[in-house]
XYZ file of N, CA and C in Angstrom:
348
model
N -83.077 85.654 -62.442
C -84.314 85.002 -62.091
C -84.565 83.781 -62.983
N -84.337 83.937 -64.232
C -84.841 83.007 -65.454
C -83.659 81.650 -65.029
N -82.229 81.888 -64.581
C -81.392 80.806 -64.407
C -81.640 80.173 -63.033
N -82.239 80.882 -61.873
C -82.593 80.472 -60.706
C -84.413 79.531 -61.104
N -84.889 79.645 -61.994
C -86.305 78.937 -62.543
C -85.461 77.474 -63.238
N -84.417 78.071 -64.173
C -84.512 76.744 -64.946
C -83.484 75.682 -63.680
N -82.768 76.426 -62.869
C -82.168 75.393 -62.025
C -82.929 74.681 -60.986
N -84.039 75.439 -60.293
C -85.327 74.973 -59.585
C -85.947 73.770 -60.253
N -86.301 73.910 -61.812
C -86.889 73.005 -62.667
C -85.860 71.729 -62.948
N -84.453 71.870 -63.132
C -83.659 71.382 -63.355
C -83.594 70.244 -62.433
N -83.276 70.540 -60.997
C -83.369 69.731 -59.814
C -84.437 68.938 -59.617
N -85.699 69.330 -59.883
C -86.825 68.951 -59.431
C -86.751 67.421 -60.757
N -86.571 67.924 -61.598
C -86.605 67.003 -63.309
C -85.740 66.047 -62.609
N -84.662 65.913 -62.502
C -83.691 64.891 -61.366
C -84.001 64.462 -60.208
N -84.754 64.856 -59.561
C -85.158 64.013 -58.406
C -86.008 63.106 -59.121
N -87.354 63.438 -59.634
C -87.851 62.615 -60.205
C -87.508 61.106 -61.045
N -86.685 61.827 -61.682
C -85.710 60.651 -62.663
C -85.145 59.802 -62.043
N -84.257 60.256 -61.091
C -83.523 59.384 -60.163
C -84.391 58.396 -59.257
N -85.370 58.864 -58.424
C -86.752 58.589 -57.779
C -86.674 57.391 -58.437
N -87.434 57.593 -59.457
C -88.332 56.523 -60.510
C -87.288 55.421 -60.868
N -85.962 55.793 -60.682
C -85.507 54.294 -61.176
C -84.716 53.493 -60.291
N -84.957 53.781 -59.004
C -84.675 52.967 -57.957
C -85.347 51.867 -57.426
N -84.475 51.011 -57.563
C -84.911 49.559 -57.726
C -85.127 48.545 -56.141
N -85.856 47.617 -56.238
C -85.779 46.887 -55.197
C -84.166 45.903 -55.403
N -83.414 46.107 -54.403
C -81.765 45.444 -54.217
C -81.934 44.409 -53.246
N -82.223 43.150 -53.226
C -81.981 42.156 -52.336
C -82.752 42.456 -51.153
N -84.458 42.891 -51.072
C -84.646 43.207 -49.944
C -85.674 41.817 -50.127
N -85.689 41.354 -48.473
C -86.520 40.584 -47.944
C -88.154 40.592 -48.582
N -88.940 39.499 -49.021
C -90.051 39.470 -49.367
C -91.071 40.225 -48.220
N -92.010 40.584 -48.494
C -93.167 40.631 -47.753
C -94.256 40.409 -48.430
N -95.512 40.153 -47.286
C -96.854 39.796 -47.317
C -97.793 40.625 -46.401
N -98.779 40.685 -47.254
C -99.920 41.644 -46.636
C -101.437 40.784 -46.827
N -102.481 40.979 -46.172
C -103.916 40.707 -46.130
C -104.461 41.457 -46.497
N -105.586 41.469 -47.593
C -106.733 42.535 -48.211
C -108.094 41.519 -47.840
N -108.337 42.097 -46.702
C -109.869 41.541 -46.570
C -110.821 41.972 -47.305
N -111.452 41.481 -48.324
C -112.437 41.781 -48.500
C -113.856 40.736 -48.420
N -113.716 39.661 -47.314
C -114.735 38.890 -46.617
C -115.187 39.035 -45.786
N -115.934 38.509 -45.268
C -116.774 38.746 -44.551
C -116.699 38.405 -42.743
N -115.502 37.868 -42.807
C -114.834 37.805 -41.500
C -113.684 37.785 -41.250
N -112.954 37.847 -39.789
C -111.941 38.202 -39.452
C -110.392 37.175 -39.950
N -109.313 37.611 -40.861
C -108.666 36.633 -41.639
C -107.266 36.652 -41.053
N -106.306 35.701 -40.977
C -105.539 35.582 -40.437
C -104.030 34.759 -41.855
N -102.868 35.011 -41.403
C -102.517 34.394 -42.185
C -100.754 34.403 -41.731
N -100.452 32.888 -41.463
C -98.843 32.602 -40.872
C -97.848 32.070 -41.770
N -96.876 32.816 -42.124
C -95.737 32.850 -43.016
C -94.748 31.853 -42.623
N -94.580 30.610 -42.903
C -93.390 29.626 -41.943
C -92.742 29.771 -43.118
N -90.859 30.016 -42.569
C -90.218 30.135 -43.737
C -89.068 28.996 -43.475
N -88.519 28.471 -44.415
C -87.560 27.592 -44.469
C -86.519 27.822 -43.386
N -86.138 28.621 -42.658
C -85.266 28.637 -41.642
C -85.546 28.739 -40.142
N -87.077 28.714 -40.561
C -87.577 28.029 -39.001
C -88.329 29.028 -38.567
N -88.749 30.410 -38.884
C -89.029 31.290 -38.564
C -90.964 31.187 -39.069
N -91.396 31.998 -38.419
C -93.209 32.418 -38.435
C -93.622 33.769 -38.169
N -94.219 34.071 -39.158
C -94.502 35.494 -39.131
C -96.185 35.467 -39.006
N -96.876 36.228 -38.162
C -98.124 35.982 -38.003
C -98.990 37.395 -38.260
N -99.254 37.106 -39.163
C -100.244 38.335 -39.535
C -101.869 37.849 -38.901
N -102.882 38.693 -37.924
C -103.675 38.226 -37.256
C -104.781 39.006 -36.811
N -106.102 38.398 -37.536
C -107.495 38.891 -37.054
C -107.149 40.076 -37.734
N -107.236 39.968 -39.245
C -107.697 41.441 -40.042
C -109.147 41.367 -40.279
N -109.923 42.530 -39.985
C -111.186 42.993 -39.748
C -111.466 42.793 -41.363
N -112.781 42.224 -41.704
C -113.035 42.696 -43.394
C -113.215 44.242 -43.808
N -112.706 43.918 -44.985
C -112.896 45.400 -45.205
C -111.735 46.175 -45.132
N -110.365 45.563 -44.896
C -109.402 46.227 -44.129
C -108.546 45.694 -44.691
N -107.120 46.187 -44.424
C -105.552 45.327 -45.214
C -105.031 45.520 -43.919
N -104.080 44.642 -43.974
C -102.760 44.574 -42.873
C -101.808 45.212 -44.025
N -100.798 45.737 -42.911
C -99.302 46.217 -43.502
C -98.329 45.256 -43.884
N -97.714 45.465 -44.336
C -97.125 44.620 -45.005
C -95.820 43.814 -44.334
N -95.640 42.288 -43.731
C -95.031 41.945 -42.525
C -93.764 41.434 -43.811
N -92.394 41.866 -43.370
C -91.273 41.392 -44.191
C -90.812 39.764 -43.798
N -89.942 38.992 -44.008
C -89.893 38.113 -44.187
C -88.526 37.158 -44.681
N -87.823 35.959 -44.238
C -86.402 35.879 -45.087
C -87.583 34.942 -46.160
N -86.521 34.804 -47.365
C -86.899 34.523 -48.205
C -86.947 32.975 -48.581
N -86.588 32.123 -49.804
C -86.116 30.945 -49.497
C -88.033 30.333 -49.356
N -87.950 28.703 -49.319
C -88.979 27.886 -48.995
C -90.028 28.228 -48.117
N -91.366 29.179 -48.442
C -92.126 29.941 -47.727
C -93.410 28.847 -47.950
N -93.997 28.852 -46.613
C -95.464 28.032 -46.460
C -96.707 29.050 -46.318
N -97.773 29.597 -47.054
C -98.555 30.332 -46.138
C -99.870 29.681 -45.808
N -100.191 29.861 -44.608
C -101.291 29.566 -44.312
C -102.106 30.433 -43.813
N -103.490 30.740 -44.948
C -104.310 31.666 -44.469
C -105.244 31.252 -44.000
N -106.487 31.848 -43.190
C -107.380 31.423 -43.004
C -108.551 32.351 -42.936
N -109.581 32.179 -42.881
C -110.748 32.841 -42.987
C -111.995 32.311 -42.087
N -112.430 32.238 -41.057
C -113.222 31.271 -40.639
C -113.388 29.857 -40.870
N -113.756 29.031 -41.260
C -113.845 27.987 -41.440
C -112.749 27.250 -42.683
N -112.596 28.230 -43.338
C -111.839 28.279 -44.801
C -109.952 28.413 -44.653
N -109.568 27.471 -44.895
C -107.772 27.418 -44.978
C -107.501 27.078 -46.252
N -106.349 28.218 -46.629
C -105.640 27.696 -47.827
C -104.241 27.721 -47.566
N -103.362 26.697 -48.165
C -102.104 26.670 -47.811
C -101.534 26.367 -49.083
N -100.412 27.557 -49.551
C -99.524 27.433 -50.264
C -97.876 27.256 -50.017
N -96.956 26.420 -50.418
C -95.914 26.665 -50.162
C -95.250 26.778 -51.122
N -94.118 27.766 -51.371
C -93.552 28.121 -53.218
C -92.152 28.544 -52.488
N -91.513 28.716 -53.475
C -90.181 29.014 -53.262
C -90.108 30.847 -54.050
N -89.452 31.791 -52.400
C -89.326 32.802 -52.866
C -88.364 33.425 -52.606
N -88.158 34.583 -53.861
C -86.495 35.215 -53.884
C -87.088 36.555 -53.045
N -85.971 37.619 -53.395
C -85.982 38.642 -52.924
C -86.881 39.622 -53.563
N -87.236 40.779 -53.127
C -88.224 41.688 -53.942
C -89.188 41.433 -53.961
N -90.095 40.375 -53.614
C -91.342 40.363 -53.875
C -92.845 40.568 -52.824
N -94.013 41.174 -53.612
C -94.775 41.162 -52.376
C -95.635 40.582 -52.812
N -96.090 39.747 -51.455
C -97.291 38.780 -51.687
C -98.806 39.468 -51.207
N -100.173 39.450 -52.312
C -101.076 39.712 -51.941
C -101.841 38.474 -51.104
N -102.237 38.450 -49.844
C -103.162 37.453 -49.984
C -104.618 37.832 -49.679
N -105.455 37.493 -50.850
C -106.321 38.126 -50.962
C -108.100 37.345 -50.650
N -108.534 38.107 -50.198
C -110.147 37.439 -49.199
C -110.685 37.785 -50.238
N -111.914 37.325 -50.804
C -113.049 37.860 -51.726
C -114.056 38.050 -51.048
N -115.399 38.281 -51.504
C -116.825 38.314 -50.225
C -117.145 37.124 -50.461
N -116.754 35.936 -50.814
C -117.279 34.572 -50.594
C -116.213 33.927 -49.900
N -115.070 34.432 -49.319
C -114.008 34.346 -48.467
C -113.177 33.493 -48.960
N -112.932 33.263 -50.116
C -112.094 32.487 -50.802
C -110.738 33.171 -50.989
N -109.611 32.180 -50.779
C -108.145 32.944 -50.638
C -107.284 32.621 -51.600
N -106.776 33.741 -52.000
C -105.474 33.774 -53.121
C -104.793 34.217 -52.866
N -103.562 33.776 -53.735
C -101.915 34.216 -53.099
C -101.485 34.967 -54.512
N -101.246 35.799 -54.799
C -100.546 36.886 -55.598
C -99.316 37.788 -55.578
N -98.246 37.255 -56.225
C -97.180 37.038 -55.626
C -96.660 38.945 -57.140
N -95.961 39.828 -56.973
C -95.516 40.885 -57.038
C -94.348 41.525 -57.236
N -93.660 41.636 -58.203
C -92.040 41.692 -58.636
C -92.122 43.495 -57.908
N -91.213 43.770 -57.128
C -91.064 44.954 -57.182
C -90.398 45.787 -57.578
N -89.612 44.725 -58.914
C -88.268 45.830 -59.700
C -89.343 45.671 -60.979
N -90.767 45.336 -60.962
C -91.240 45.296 -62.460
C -91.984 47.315 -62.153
């Protein structure tokens, strides 16, 4: 019984370990919306190879999932009612972008290592 406990414990101690140090490997960026304004926010990913990813009409109060993306010379353009912000930066692999609404609907881009 006592060697069937410590091997139960044993396994479990290793999944964990192993778990925890698996890393982001060359995966495609993504971006998500955290509304927290006061109206419906939108926000289009144009990436250097010609491609547009459209994240669209997130309710306040609400996040979108997180839309993946190739990487490389990224433009975003969010918007918020009346309010556009446009960033364009150069991005590698692994990373996730917050873009984030406040209640005065002002937009930020918060960009997220996912091997940190």
């Amino acid at each position: 019984m006592k060697t069937f406990r410590f091997s139960s414990l044993f396994l479990v101690g290793a999944t964990v370990v192993v778990s925890s140090c698996s890393k982001c490997i060359d995966e495609n960026p993504r971006a998500r919306i955290i509304n927290n304004g006061t109206q419906k926010a939108s926000v289009q990913v144009k990436t250097s190879d010609g491609n547009t990813i459209n994240i669209n009409n997130v309710e306040p109060n609400t996040s979108s999932d997180y839309a993946s993306y190739a990487g490389g010379q990224v433009t975003f353009t969010a918007t918020v009612g009346t309010n556009t912000a446009v960033k364009t930066t150069q991005i590698g692999t692994c990373y996730d972008y917050d873009i984030a609404i406040d209640r005065t609907n002002t937009i930020t881009v918060t960009g997220i290592d996912r091997n940190e």
